mmCIF file with all atom_site columns, C-alpha atoms in Angstrom:
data_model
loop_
_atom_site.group_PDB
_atom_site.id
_atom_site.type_symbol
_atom_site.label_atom_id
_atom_site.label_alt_id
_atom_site.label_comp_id
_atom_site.label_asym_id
_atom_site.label_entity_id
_atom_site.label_seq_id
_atom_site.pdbx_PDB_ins_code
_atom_site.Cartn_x
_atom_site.Cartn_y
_atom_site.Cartn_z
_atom_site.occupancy
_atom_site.B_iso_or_equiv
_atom_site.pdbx_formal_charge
_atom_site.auth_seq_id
_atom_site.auth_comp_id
_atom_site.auth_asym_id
_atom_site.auth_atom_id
_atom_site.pdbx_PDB_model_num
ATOM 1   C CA . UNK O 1 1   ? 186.797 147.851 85.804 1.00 75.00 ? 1432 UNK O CA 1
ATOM 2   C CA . UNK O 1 2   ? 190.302 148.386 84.031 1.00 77.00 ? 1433 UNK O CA 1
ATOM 3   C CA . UNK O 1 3   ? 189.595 147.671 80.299 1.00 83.00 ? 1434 UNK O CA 1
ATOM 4   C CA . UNK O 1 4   ? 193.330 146.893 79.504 1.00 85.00 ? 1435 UNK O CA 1
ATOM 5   C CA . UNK O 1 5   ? 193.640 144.120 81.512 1.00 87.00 ? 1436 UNK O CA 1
ATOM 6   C CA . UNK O 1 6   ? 190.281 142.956 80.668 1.00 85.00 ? 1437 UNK O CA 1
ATOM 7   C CA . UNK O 1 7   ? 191.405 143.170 76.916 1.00 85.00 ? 1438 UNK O CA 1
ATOM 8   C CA . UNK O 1 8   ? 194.213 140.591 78.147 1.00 87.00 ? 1439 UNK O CA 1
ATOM 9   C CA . UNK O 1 9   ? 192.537 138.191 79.542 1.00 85.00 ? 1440 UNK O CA 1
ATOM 10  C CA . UNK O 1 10  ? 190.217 137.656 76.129 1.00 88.00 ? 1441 UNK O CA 1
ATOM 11  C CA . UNK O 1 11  ? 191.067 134.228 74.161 1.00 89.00 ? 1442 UNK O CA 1
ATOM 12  C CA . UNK O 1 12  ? 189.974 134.524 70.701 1.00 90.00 ? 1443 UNK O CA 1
ATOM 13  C CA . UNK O 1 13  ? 188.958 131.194 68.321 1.00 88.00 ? 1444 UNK O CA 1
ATOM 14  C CA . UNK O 1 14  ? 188.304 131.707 64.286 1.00 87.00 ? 1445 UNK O CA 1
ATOM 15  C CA . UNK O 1 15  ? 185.633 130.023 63.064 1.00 85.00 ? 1446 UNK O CA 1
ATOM 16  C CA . UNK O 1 16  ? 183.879 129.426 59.668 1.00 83.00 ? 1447 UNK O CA 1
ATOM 17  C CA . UNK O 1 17  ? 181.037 131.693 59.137 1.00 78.00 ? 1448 UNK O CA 1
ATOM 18  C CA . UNK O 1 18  ? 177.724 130.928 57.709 1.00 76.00 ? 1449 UNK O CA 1
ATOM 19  C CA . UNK O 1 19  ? 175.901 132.994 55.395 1.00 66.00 ? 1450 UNK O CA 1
ATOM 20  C CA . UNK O 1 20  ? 176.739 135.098 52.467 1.00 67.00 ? 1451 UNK O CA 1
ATOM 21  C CA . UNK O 1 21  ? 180.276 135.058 50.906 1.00 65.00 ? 1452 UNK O CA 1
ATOM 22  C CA . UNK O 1 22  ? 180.440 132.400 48.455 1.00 68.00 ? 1453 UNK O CA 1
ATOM 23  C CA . UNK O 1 23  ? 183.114 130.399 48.190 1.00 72.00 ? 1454 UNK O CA 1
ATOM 24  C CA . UNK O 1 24  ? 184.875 132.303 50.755 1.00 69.00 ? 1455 UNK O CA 1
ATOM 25  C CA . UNK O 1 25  ? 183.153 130.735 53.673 1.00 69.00 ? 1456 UNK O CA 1
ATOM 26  C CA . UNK O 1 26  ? 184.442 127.311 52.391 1.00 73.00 ? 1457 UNK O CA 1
ATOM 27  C CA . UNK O 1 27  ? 187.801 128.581 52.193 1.00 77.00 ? 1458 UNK O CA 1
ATOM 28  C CA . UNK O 1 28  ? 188.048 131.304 55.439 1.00 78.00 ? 1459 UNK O CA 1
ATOM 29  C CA . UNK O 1 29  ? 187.423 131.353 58.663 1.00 83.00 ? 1460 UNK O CA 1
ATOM 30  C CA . UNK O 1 30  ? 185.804 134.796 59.272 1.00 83.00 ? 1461 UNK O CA 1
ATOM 31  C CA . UNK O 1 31  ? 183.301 134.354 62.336 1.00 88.00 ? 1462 UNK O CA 1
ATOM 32  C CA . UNK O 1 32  ? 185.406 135.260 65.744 1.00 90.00 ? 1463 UNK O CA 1
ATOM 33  C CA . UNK O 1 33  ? 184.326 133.641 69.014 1.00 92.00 ? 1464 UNK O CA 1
ATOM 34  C CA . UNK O 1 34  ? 185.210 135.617 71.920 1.00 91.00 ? 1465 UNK O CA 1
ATOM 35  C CA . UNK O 1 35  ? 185.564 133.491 75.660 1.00 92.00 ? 1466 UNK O CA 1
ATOM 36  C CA . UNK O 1 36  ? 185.728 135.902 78.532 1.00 90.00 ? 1467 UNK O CA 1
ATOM 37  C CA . UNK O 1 37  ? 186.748 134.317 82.066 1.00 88.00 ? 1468 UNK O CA 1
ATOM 38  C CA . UNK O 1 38  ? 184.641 136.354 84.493 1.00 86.00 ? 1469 UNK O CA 1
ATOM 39  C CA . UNK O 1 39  ? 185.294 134.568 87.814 1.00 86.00 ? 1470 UNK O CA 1
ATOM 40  C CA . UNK O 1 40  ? 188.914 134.261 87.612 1.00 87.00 ? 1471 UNK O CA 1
ATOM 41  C CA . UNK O 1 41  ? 189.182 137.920 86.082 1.00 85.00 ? 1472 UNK O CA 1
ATOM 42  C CA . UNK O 1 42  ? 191.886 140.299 87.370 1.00 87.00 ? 1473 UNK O CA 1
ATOM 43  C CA . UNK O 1 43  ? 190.596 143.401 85.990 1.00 85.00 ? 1474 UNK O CA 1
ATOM 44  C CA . UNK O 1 44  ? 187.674 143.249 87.427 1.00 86.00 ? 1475 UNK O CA 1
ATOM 45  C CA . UNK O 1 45  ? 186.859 143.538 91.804 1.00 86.00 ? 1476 UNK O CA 1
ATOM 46  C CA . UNK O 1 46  ? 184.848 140.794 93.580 1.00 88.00 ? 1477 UNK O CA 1
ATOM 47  C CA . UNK O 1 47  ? 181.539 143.276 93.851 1.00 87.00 ? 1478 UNK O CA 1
ATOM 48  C CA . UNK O 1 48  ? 181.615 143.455 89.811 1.00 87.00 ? 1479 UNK O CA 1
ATOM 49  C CA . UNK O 1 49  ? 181.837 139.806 89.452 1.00 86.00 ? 1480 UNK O CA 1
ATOM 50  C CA . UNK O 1 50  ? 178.960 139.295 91.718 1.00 89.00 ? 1481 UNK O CA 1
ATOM 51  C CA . UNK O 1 51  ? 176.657 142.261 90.283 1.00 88.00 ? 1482 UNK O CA 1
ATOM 52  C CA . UNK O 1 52  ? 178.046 140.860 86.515 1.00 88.00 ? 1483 UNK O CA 1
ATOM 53  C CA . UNK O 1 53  ? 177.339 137.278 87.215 1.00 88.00 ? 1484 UNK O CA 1
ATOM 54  C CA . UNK O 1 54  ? 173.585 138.056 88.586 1.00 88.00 ? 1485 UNK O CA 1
ATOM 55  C CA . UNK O 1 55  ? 172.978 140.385 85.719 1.00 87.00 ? 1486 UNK O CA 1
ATOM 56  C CA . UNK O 1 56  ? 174.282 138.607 82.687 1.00 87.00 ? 1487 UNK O CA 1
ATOM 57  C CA . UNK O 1 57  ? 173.844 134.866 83.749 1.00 87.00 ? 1488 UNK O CA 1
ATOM 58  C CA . UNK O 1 58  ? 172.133 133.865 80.660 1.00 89.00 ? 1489 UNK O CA 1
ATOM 59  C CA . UNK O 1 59  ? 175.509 134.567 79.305 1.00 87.00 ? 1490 UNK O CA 1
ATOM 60  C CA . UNK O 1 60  ? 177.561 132.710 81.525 1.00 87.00 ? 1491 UNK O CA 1
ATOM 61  C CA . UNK O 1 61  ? 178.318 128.854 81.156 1.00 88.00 ? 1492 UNK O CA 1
ATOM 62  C CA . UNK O 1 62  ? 178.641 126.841 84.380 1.00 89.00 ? 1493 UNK O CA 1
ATOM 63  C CA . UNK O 1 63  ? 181.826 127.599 84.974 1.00 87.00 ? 1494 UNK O CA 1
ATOM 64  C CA . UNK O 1 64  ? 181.153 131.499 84.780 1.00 85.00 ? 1495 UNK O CA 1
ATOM 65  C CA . UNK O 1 65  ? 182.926 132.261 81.161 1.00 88.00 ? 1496 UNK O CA 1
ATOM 66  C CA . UNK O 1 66  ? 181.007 134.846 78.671 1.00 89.00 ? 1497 UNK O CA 1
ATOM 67  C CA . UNK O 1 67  ? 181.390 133.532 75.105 1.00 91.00 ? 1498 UNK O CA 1
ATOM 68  C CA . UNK O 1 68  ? 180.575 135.941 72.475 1.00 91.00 ? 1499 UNK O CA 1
ATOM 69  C CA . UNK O 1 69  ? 180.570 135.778 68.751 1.00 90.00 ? 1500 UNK O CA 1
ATOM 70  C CA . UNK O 1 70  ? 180.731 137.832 65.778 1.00 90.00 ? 1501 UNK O CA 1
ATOM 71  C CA . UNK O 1 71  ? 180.008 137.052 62.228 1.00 86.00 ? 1502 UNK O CA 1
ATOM 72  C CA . UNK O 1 72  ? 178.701 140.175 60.514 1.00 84.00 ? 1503 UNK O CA 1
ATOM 73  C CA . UNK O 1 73  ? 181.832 141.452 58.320 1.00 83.00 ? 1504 UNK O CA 1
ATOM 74  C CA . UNK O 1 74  ? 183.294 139.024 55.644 1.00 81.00 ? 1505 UNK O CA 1
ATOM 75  C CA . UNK O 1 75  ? 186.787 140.152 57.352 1.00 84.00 ? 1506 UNK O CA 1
ATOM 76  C CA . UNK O 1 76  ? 188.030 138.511 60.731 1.00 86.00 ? 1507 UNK O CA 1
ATOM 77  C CA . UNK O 1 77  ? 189.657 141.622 61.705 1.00 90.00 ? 1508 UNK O CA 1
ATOM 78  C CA . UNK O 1 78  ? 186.569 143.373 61.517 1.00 91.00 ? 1509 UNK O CA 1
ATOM 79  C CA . UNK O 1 79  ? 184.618 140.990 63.253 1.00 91.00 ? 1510 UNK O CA 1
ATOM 80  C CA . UNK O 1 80  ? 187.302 140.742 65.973 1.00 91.00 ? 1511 UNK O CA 1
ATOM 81  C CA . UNK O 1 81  ? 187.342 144.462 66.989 1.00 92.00 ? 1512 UNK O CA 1
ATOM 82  C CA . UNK O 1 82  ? 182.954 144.291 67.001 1.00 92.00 ? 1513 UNK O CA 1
ATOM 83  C CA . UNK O 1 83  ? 182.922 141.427 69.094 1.00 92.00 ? 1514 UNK O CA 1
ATOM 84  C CA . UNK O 1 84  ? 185.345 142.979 71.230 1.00 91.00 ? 1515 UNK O CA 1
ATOM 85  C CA . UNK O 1 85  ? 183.205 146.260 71.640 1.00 93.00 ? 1516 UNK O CA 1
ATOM 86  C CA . UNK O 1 86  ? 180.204 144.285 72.023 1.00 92.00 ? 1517 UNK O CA 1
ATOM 87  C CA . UNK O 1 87  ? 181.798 142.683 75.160 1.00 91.00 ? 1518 UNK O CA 1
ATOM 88  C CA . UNK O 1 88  ? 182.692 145.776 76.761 1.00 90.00 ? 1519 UNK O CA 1
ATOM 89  C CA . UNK O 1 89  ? 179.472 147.723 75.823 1.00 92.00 ? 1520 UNK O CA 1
ATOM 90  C CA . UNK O 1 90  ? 177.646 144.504 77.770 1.00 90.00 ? 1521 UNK O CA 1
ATOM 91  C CA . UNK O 1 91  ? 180.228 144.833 80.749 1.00 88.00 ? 1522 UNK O CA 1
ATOM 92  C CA . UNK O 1 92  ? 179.157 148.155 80.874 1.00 89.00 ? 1523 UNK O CA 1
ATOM 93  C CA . UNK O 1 93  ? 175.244 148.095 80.807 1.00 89.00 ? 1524 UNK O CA 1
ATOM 94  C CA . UNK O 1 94  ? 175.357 145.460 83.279 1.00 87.00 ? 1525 UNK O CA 1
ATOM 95  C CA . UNK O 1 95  ? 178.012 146.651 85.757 1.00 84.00 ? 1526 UNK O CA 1
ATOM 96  C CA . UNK O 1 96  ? 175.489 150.026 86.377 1.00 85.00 ? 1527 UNK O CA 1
ATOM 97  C CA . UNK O 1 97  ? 174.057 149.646 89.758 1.00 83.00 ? 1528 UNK O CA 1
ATOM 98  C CA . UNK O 1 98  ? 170.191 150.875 89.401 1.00 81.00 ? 1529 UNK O CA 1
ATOM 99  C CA . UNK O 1 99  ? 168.621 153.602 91.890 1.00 89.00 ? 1530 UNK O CA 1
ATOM 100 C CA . UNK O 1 100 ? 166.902 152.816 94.243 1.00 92.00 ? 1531 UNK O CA 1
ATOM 101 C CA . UNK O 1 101 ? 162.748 153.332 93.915 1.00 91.00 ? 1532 UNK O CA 1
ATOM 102 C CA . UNK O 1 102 ? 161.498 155.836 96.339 1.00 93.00 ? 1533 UNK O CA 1
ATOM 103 C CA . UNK O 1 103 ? 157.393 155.026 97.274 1.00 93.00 ? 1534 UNK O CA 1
ATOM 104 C CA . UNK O 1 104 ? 155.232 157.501 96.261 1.00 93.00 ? 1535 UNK O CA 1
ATOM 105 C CA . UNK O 1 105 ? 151.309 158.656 97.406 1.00 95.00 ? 1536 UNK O CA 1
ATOM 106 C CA . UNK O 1 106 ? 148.962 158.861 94.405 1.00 95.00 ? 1537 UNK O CA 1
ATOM 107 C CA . UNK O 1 107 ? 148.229 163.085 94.306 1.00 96.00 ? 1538 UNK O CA 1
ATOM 108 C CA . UNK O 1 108 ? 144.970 163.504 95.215 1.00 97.00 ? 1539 UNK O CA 1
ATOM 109 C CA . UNK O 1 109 ? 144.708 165.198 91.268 1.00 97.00 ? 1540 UNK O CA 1
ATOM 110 C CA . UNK O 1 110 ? 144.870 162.135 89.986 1.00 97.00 ? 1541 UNK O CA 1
ATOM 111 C CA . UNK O 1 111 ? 142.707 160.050 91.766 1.00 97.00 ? 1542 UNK O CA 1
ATOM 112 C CA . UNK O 1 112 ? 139.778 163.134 91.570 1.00 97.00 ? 1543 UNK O CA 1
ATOM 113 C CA . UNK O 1 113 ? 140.518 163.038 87.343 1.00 98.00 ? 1544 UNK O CA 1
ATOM 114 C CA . UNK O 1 114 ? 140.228 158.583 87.806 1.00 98.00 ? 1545 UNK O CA 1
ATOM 115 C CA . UNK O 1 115 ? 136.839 159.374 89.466 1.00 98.00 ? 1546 UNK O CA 1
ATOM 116 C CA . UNK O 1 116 ? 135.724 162.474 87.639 1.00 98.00 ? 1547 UNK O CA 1
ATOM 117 C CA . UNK O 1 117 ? 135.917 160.075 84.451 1.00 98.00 ? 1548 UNK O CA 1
ATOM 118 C CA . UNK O 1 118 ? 133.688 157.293 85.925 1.00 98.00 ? 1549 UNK O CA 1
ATOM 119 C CA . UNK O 1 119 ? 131.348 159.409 86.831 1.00 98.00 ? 1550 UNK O CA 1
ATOM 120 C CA . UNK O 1 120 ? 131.290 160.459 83.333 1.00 97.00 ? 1551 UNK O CA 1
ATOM 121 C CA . UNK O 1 121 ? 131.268 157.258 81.566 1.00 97.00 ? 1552 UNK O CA 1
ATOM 122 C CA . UNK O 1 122 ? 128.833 156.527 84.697 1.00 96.00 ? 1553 UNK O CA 1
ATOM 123 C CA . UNK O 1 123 ? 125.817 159.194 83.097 1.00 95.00 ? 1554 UNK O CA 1
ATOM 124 C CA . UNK O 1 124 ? 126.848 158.551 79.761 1.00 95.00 ? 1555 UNK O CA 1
ATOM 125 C CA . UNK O 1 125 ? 125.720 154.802 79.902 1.00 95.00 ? 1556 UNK O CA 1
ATOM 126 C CA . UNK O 1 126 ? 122.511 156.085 81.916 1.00 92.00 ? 1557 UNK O CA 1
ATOM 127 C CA . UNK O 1 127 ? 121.706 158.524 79.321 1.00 91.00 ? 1558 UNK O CA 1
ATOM 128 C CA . UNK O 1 128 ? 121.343 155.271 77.080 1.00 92.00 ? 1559 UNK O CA 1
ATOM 129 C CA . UNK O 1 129 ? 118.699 153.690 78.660 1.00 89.00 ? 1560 UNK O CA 1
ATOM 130 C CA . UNK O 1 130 ? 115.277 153.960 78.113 1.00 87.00 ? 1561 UNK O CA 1
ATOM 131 C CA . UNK O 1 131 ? 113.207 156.930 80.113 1.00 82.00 ? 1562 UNK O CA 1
ATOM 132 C CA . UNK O 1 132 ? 110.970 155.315 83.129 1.00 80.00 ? 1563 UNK O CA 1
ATOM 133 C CA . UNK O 1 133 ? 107.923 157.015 82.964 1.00 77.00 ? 1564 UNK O CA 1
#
């Protein structure tokens, strides 16, 4: 994954924001919408797009472009350099490949402790009842 050209390929639209600000959401557009092309991406190789596009699909529109939005700062430069992080911190977590699970037995401690504690409970509850004479 080469982050520079990545960084290129973003196309950035200002919005107005909702929320708190006052006047100054009438008047500015603050909230930054971020449109990543993943399919057609040159920064990134063709096992990336796959793992990407399985991982983050929810993300993805039809056509396989991640659009991602900021409006937390009143300032569009500040919401531009968040929304940019938050797109490469989500490239990140999803382009890690997860290990592989290796099968394990049950130890035998555990299972004796799982049946040590029925038989337990088991005399507990017989302890309750009522002596047969």
């Amino acid at each position: 994954m080469d982050k520079s050209i990545i960084a290129s390929e973003f196309s950035f639209k200002a919005v107005r924001s909702s929320g708190a600000g006052g006047q100054n959401v009438n008047k500015v557009s603050s909230k930054v919408v971020l449109n990543f092309d993943l399919v057609n991406s040159k920064g990134l190789t063709e096992e990336e797009k796959m793992l990407l596009q399985t991982k983050i699909a929810t993300k993805l529109t039809q056509d396989g472009i991640l659009i991602l939005t900021s409006e937390e700062d009143r300032s569009q430069l500040k919401n531009k350099e968040k929304v940019i992080k938050k797109c490469f911190k989500l490239l990140e977590n999803a382009s890690v490949v997860p290990k592989e699970r290796k099968e394990t037995k049950i130890p035998r401690s555990v299972k004796e402790k799982r049946l040590n504690a029925k038989k337990v409970m088991s005399t507990l509850k017989q302890n309750r009842k009522k002596p047969n004479f």
